[in-house]
CSV table of C-alpha atoms in Angstrom, one decimal:
chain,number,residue,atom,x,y,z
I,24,UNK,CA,83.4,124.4,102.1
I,25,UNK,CA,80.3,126.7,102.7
I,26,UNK,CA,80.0,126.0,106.2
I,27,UNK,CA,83.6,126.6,106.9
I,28,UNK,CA,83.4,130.2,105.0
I,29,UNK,CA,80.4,130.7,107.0
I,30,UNK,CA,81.8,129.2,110.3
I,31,UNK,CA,85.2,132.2,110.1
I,32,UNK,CA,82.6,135.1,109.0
I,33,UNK,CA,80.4,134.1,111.9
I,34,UNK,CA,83.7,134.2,114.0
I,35,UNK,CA,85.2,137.1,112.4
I,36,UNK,CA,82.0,139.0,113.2
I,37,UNK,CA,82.3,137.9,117.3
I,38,UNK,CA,85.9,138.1,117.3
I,39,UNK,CA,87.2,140.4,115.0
I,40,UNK,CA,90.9,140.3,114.2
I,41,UNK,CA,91.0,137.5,117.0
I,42,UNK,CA,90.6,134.6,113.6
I,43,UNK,CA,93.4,135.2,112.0
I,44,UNK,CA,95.2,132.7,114.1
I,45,UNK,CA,92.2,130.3,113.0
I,46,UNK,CA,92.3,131.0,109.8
I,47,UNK,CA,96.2,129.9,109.6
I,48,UNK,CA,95.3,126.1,110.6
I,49,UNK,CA,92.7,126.3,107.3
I,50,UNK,CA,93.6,125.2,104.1
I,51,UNK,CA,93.7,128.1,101.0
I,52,UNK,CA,91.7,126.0,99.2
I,53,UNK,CA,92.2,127.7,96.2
I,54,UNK,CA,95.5,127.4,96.3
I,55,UNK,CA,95.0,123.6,96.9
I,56,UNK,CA,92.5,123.4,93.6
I,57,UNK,CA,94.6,125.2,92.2
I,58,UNK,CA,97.4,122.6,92.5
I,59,UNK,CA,95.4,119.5,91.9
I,60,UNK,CA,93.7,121.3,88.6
I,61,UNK,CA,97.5,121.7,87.5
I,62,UNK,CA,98.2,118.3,88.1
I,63,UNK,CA,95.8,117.8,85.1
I,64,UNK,CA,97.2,120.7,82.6
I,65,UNK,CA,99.9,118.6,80.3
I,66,UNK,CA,101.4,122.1,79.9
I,67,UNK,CA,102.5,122.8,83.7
I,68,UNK,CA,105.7,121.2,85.0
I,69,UNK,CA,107.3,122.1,88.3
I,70,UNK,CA,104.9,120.1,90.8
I,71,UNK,CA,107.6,119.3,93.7
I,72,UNK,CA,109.0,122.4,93.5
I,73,UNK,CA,105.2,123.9,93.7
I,74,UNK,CA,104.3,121.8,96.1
I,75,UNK,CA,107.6,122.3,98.3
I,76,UNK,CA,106.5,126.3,98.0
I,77,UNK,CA,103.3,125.5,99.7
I,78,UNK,CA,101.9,125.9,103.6
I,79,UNK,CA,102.1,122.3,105.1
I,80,UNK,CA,98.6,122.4,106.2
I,81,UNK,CA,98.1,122.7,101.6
I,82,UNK,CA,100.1,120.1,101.6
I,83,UNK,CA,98.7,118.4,103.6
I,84,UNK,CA,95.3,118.2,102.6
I,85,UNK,CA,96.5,118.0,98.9
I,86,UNK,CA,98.5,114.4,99.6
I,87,UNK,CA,95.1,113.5,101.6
């Protein structure tokens, strides 16, 4: 995960506002820990209905 944080500052810093379009084909990874650690807390129910809230590229790399 550090070298993809480091990867978008790089390209934030050559391209500017150009990486926000990369940035939308990344993951929010905490977003997706944040799911998967939820999966774990007996005391959280809802996990379609969170998971049907979330980006499909989240999804995605949650169900992978």
């Amino acid at each position: 995960m550090l070298v993809v944080i480091s990867f978008m500052f790089h390209l934030h810093r050559l391209y500017g506002t150009h990486t926000a379009l990369l940035s939308a084909v990344l993951p929010d990874f905490a977003q997706v820990y944040g799911f998967i650690g939820s999966v774990f807390d007996p005391n959280v129910t809802g996990h379609l209905h969170n998971l049907k809230k979330m980006d499909p590229i989240d999804v995605e790399t949650v169900c992978s």
